[in-house]
Amino acid sequence: MKPYKVAIVGNGMICNAAHIPAYKAMGGQVELAAVADIRVEAARETALRHGIPRHYTDAYQMLEEQKPDILSVCTPNAYHKEYTLAGLRAGCHVVCEKHLEKSPASPYKLARLISLFPKAKIIAAHLGGYADGAAAFDALAGKDIWLDTSNTASMDRGQIKAIVANHPREKLLFGSDYPLFDPANEIRLQQERLRFTDTEMHALLHNADGVA
């Protein structure tokens, strides 16, 4: 199978410490094609450090010339929405750091993306609400979106219960915020928080098989 072509906008810490190592761990499944940052030295250094053939200061030029299959958005929060939309409009799969926008309205804007791009498969970390479970419940529960369970410790247990009870169980994904939290420990803690049986937890751990 032809590898997925990957481009990354925003070449700071999270790009170099998390996204690029994760893509490299996928081996021949992906090709790191280009990076972009408004700071030319950051883009150049990232490309040289990781053996990435092209670097840009203009992410839109990168999208136009490289036509990537996947765009990782690793910019500061204020630019997440802009580049997520740019990637979707360019036909990319988009991996965006949280939040889509650092605002209580973020879950509602995710819901708007679902309506604007009905063929997109959208996965939202932290049950889609980050620390705001009430907004996630109101905007996203029951919608055509995958919600992952990372960092549920920051959310009210009643809100977690409401989201899980009103969302398709097959569209819940296990997340652990690794390497911040140990996945094995998170499995135990999340089973307690979500009040899942062993069978339900096993299904949660395997729901990602249905995303592709």
Short mmCIF file of C-alpha atoms in Angstrom, two decimals:
data_model
loop_
_atom_site.label_atom_id
_atom_site.label_comp_id
_atom_site.label_asym_id
_atom_site.label_seq_id
_atom_site.Cartn_x
_atom_site.Cartn_y
_atom_site.Cartn_z
CA MET A 1 0.00 0.00 0.00
CA LYS A 2 1.24 3.49 -0.83
CA PRO A 3 2.27 5.37 2.34
CA TYR A 4 0.22 8.31 3.55
CA LYS A 5 1.93 11.60 2.79
CA VAL A 6 2.21 13.74 5.95
CA ALA A 7 2.76 17.48 6.36
CA ILE A 8 2.98 19.35 9.67
CA VAL A 9 2.24 23.02 10.38
CA GLY A 10 3.77 24.42 13.57
CA ASN A 11 7.25 23.12 14.34
CA GLY A 12 7.66 23.65 18.06
CA MET A 13 7.89 21.25 20.97
CA ILE A 14 4.73 19.19 20.41
CA CYS A 15 5.63 18.66 16.74
CA ASN A 16 9.14 17.46 17.51
CA ALA A 17 8.43 15.59 20.75
CA ALA A 18 5.12 13.91 19.92
CA HIS A 19 3.84 14.07 16.34
CA ILE A 20 7.04 13.32 14.42
CA PRO A 21 8.11 10.44 16.72
CA ALA A 22 4.60 8.96 16.42
CA TYR A 23 4.71 9.13 12.63
CA LYS A 24 8.21 7.62 12.58
CA ALA A 25 6.96 4.75 14.74
CA MET A 26 4.48 3.91 11.97
CA GLY A 27 7.35 2.98 9.67
CA GLY A 28 6.47 2.58 6.01
CA GLN A 29 2.81 3.44 6.52
CA VAL A 30 3.58 7.17 6.31
CA GLU A 31 5.98 9.50 4.51
CA LEU A 32 7.01 12.70 6.30
CA ALA A 33 7.00 15.04 3.30
CA ALA A 34 7.14 18.62 4.62
CA VAL A 35 6.89 20.95 7.59
CA ALA A 36 5.87 24.59 7.87
CA ASP A 37 6.30 27.32 10.45
CA ILE A 38 6.21 31.10 10.20
CA ARG A 39 9.63 31.01 11.91
CA VAL A 40 11.94 29.91 9.13
CA GLU A 41 14.60 28.71 11.57
CA ALA A 42 12.09 26.43 13.32
CA ALA A 43 10.94 24.91 10.04
CA ARG A 44 14.49 24.47 8.74
CA GLU A 45 15.79 22.95 11.97
CA THR A 46 12.88 20.51 12.24
CA ALA A 47 13.34 19.37 8.65
CA LEU A 48 17.10 18.89 9.09
CA ARG A 49 16.76 17.11 12.42
CA HIS A 50 14.29 14.56 11.12
CA GLY A 51 15.39 14.20 7.51
CA ILE A 52 12.23 15.77 6.10
CA PRO A 53 12.84 16.90 2.51
CA ARG A 54 10.89 20.20 2.38
CA HIS A 55 10.22 23.07 4.75
CA TYR A 56 8.04 26.16 4.32
CA THR A 57 7.10 29.39 6.05
CA ASP A 58 3.68 29.40 4.33
CA ALA A 59 1.42 26.48 5.25
CA TYR A 60 -0.97 27.24 2.41
CA GLN A 61 1.86 26.98 -0.11
CA MET A 62 2.85 23.68 1.50
CA LEU A 63 -0.69 22.33 1.11
CA GLU A 64 -0.87 23.48 -2.50
CA GLU A 65 2.51 22.07 -3.56
CA GLN A 66 2.71 18.92 -1.45
CA LYS A 67 -0.97 17.85 -1.50
CA PRO A 68 -0.56 15.77 1.67
CA ASP A 69 -2.92 13.03 2.76
CA ILE A 70 -2.51 14.00 6.43
CA LEU A 71 -1.97 17.42 8.01
CA SER A 72 -0.86 17.69 11.64
CA VAL A 73 -1.75 21.05 13.20
CA CYS A 74 0.78 21.83 15.96
CA THR A 75 0.52 25.62 16.01
CA PRO A 76 -0.45 27.72 19.03
CA ASN A 77 -4.15 27.32 19.94
CA ALA A 78 -5.20 30.56 18.27
CA TYR A 79 -4.41 29.09 14.83
CA HIS A 80 -5.86 25.60 15.27
CA LYS A 81 -9.22 26.37 13.70
CA GLU A 82 -7.70 28.17 10.71
CA TYR A 83 -5.35 25.37 9.74
CA THR A 84 -7.82 22.60 10.55
CA LEU A 85 -10.25 24.17 8.08
CA ALA A 86 -7.45 24.68 5.55
CA GLY A 87 -6.50 21.02 5.78
CA LEU A 88 -10.08 19.79 5.47
CA ARG A 89 -10.72 22.04 2.49
CA ALA A 90 -7.55 20.67 0.88
CA GLY A 91 -8.92 17.15 1.28
CA CYS A 92 -6.56 16.12 4.09
CA HIS A 93 -7.06 13.97 7.12
CA VAL A 94 -6.33 16.44 9.94
CA VAL A 95 -4.68 15.69 13.29
CA CYS A 96 -5.15 18.82 15.39
CA GLU A 97 -3.73 19.49 18.82
CA LYS A 98 -6.33 20.47 21.38
CA HIS A 99 -8.18 22.71 21.51
CA LEU A 100 -9.81 23.38 18.13
CA GLU A 101 -10.14 26.82 19.65
CA LYS A 102 -9.33 27.80 23.25
CA SER A 103 -12.89 28.78 24.04
CA PRO A 104 -15.94 27.26 25.78
CA ALA A 105 -17.48 27.24 22.30
CA SER A 106 -14.99 24.67 21.03
CA PRO A 107 -17.36 21.63 21.22
CA TYR A 108 -20.00 23.61 19.34
CA LYS A 109 -17.49 24.45 16.61
CA LEU A 110 -16.61 20.75 16.36
CA ALA A 111 -20.32 20.09 15.87
CA ARG A 112 -20.33 22.69 13.10
CA LEU A 113 -17.43 20.91 11.40
CA ILE A 114 -19.48 17.71 11.40
CA SER A 115 -22.22 19.51 9.44
CA LEU A 116 -19.78 21.26 7.09
CA PHE A 117 -17.79 18.10 6.31
CA PRO A 118 -20.30 15.23 6.59
CA LYS A 119 -17.91 12.69 5.03
CA ALA A 120 -15.10 13.49 7.47
CA LYS A 121 -14.27 11.10 10.28
CA ILE A 122 -13.68 13.29 13.32
CA ILE A 123 -12.06 12.14 16.56
CA ALA A 124 -12.13 14.52 19.54
CA ALA A 125 -9.88 14.07 22.56
CA HIS A 126 -11.13 14.27 26.15
CA LEU A 127 -14.70 13.32 25.20
CA GLY A 128 -14.75 16.42 23.01
CA GLY A 129 -15.01 18.84 25.92
CA TYR A 130 -11.51 18.90 27.35
CA ALA A 131 -12.48 20.23 30.80
CA ASP A 132 -16.03 21.28 29.84
CA GLY A 133 -18.17 18.18 29.95
CA ALA A 134 -21.45 20.12 29.93
CA ALA A 135 -20.66 21.74 26.56
CA ALA A 136 -19.46 18.42 25.15
CA PHE A 137 -22.69 16.74 26.21
CA ASP A 138 -24.84 19.51 24.73
CA ALA A 139 -22.94 19.84 21.44
CA LEU A 140 -21.52 16.39 20.67
CA ALA A 141 -23.26 13.54 22.51
CA GLY A 142 -25.05 11.36 19.97
CA LYS A 143 -23.39 13.04 16.96
CA ASP A 144 -21.37 11.30 14.23
CA ILE A 145 -18.02 11.80 15.95
CA TRP A 146 -15.56 9.57 17.79
CA LEU A 147 -14.85 10.73 21.35
CA ASP A 148 -11.74 9.50 23.14
CA THR A 149 -11.53 9.02 26.89
CA SER A 150 -8.17 10.66 27.60
CA ASN A 151 -7.91 12.95 30.63
CA THR A 152 -11.38 12.13 31.96
CA ALA A 153 -10.02 12.83 35.45
CA SER A 154 -10.43 16.57 34.71
CA MET A 155 -14.17 16.22 34.06
CA ASP A 156 -17.12 15.93 36.41
CA ARG A 157 -18.15 12.28 36.79
CA GLY A 158 -21.80 13.11 36.28
CA GLN A 159 -20.99 14.81 32.98
CA ILE A 160 -18.86 11.85 31.89
CA LYS A 161 -21.73 9.50 32.70
CA ALA A 162 -24.19 11.64 30.70
CA ILE A 163 -21.95 11.75 27.61
CA VAL A 164 -21.26 8.01 27.67
CA ALA A 165 -24.94 7.17 28.21
CA ASN A 166 -26.04 9.30 25.24
CA HIS A 167 -23.28 8.55 22.73
CA PRO A 168 -23.02 5.46 20.47
CA ARG A 169 -20.83 3.06 22.43
CA GLU A 170 -18.96 2.02 19.27
CA LYS A 171 -17.89 5.66 18.78
CA LEU A 172 -16.05 5.86 22.10
CA LEU A 173 -12.29 5.33 21.89
CA PHE A 174 -9.79 4.63 24.65
CA GLY A 175 -7.25 7.42 25.14
CA SER A 176 -4.61 7.80 27.82
CA ASP A 177 -2.67 11.00 27.02
CA TYR A 178 0.47 8.85 26.82
CA PRO A 179 3.27 9.58 27.73
CA LEU A 180 1.75 11.87 30.39
CA PHE A 181 -0.23 8.98 31.83
CA ASP A 182 0.51 5.26 31.83
CA PRO A 183 -2.03 3.45 29.59
CA ALA A 184 -2.22 0.37 31.83
CA ASN A 185 -3.06 2.51 34.85
CA GLU A 186 -5.53 4.56 32.82
CA ILE A 187 -7.40 1.42 31.76
CA ARG A 188 -8.04 0.61 35.42
CA LEU A 189 -8.95 4.18 36.39
CA GLN A 190 -11.19 4.77 33.38
CA GLN A 191 -13.05 1.52 33.94
CA GLU A 192 -13.83 2.83 37.41
CA ARG A 193 -14.81 6.32 36.20
CA LEU A 194 -16.92 5.04 33.30
CA ARG A 195 -18.38 2.17 35.36
CA PHE A 196 -17.70 -0.28 32.57
CA THR A 197 -17.78 -4.04 32.97
CA ASP A 198 -14.75 -6.01 31.79
CA THR A 199 -16.61 -6.80 28.56
CA GLU A 200 -17.47 -3.13 27.96
CA MET A 201 -13.88 -2.06 28.64
CA HIS A 202 -12.59 -4.70 26.21
CA ALA A 203 -14.91 -3.31 23.53
CA LEU A 204 -13.73 0.26 24.22
CA LEU A 205 -10.11 -0.81 23.76
CA HIS A 206 -10.94 -2.28 20.34
CA ASN A 207 -13.33 0.34 18.94
CA ALA A 208 -10.46 2.01 17.05
CA ASP A 209 -10.45 -1.00 14.72
CA GLY A 210 -13.64 0.41 13.18
CA VAL A 211 -12.37 3.94 12.51
CA ALA A 212 -10.35 3.25 9.35
#
